[in-house]
PDB file of N, CA and C in Angstrom:
ATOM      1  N   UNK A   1       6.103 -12.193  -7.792  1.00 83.00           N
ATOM      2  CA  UNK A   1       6.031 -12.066  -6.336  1.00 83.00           C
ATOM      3  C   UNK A   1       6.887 -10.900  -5.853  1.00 83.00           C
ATOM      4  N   UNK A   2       7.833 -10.687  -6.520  1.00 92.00           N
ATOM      5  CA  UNK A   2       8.975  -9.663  -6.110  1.00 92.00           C
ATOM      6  C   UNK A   2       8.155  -8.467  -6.275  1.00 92.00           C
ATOM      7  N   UNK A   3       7.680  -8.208  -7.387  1.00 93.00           N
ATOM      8  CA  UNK A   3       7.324  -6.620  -7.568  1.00 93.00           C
ATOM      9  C   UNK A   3       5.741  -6.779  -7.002  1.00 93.00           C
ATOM     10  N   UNK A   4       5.033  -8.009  -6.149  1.00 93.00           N
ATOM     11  CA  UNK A   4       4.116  -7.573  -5.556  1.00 93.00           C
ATOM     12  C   UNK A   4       4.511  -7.183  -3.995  1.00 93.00           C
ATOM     13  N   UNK A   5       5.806  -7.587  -3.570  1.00 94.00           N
ATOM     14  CA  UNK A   5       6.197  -7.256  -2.265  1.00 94.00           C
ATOM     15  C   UNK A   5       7.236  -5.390  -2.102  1.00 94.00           C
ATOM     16  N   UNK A   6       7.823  -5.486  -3.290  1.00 95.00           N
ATOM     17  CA  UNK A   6       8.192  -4.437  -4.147  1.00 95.00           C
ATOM     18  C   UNK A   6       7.097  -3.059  -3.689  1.00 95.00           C
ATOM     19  N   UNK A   7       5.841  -3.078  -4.579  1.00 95.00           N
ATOM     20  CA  UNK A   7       4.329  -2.407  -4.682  1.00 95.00           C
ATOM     21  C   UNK A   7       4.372  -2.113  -2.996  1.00 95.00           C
ATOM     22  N   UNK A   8       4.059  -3.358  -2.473  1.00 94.00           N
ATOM     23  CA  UNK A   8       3.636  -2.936  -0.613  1.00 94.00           C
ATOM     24  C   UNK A   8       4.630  -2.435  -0.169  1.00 94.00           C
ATOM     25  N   UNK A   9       5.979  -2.655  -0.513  1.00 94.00           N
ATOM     26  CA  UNK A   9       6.483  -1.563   0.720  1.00 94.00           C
ATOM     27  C   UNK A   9       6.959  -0.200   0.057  1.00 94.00           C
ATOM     28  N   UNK A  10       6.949  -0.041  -1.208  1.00 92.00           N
ATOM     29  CA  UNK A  10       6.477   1.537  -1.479  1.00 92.00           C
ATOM     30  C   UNK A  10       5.312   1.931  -0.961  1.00 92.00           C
ATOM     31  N   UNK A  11       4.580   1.461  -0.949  1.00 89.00           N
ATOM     32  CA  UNK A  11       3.042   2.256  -0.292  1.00 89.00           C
ATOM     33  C   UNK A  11       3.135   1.878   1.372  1.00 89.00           C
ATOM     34  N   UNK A  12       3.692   1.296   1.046  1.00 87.00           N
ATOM     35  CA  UNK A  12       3.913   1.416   2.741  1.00 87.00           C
ATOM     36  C   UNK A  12       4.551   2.788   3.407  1.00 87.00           C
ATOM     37  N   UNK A  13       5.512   2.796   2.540  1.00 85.00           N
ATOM     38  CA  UNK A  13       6.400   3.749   2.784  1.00 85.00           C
ATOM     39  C   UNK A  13       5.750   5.327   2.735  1.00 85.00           C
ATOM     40  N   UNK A  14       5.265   5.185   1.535  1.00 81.00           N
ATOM     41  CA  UNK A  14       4.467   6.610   0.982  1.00 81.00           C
ATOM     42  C   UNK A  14       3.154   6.678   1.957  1.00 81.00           C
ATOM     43  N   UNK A  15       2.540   5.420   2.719  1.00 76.00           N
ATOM     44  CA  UNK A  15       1.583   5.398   3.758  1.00 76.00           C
ATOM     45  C   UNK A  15       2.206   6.079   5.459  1.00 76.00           C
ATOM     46  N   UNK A  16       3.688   5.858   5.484  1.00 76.00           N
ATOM     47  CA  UNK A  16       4.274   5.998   6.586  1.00 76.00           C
ATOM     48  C   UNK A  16       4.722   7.683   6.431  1.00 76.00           C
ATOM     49  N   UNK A  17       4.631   8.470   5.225  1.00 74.00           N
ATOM     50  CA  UNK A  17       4.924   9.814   4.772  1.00 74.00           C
ATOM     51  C   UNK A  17       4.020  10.617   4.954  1.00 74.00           C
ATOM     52  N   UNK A  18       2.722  10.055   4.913  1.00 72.00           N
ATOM     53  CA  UNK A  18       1.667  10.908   4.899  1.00 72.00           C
ATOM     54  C   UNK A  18      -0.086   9.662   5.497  1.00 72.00           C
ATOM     55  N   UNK A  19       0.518  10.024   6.675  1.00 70.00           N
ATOM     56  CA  UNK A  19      -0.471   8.811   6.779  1.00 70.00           C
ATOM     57  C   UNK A  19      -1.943   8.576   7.115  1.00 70.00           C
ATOM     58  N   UNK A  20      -2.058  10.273   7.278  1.00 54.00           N
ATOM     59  CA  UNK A  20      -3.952  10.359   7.284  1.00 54.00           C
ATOM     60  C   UNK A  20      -3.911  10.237   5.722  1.00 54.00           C
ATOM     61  N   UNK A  21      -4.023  10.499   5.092  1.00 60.00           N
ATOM     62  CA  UNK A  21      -4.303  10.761   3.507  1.00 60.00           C
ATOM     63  C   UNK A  21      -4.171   9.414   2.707  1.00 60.00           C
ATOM     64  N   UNK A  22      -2.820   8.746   3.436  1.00 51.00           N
ATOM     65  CA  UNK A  22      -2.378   7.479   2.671  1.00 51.00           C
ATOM     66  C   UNK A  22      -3.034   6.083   3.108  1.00 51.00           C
ATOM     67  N   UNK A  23      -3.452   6.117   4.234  1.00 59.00           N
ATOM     68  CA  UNK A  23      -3.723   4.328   5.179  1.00 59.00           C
ATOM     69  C   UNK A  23      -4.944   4.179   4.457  1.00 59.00           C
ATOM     70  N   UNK A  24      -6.623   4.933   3.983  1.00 70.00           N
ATOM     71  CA  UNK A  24      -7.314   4.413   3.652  1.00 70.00           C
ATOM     72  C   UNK A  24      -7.206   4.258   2.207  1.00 70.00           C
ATOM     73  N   UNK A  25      -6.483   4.739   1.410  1.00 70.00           N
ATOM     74  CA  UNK A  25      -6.419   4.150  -0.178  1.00 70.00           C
ATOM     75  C   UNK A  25      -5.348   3.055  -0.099  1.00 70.00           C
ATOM     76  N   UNK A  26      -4.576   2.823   1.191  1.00 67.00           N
ATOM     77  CA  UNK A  26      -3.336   1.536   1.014  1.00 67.00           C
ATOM     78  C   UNK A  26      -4.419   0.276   1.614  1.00 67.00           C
ATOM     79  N   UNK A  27      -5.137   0.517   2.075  1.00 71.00           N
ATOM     80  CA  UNK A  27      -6.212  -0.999   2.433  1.00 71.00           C
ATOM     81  C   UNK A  27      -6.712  -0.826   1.128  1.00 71.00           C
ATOM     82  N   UNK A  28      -7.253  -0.187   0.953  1.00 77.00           N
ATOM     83  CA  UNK A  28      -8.170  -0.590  -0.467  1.00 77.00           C
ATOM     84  C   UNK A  28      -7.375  -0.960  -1.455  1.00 77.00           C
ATOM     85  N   UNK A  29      -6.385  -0.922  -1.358  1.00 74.00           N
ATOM     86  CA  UNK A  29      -5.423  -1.539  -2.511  1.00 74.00           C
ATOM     87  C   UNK A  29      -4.806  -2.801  -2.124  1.00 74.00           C
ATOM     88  N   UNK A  30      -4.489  -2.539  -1.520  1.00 72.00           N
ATOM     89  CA  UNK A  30      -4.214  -4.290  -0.855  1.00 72.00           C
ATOM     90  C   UNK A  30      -5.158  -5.245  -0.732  1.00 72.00           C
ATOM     91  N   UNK A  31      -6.269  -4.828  -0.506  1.00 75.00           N
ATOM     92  CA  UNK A  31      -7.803  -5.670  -0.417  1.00 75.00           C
ATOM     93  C   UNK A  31      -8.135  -6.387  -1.671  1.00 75.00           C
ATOM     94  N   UNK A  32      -7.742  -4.923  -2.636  1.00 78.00           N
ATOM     95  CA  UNK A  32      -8.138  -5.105  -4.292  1.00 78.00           C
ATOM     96  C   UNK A  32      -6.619  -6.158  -4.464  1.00 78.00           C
ATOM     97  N   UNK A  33      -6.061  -6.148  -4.419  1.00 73.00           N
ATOM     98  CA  UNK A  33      -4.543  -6.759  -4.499  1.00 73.00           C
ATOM     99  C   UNK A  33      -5.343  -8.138  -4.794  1.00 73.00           C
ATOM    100  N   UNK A  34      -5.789  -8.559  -3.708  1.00 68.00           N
ATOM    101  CA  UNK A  34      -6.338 -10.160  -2.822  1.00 68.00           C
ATOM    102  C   UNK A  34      -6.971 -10.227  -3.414  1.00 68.00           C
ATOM    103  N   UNK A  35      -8.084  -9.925  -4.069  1.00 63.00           N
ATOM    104  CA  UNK A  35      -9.499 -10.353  -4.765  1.00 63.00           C
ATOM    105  C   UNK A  35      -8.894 -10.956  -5.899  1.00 63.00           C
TER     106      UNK A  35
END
């Protein structure tokens, strides 16, 4: 659980750095995360 909350807020972070480029591959990963 740690390094799946770990995962989201690096990409969060790296989503908040660059965030046209980053927000639609951070849903699709989080989506894929859930499945």
């Amino acid at each position: 659980m740690l390094a799946y909350v770990t995962r989201i807020i690096v990409r969060a972070s790296f989503a908040a750095l660059n965030t046209a480029a980053a927000t639609p591959s951070y849903v699709t990963d989080l989506q894929a995360e859930h499945k």
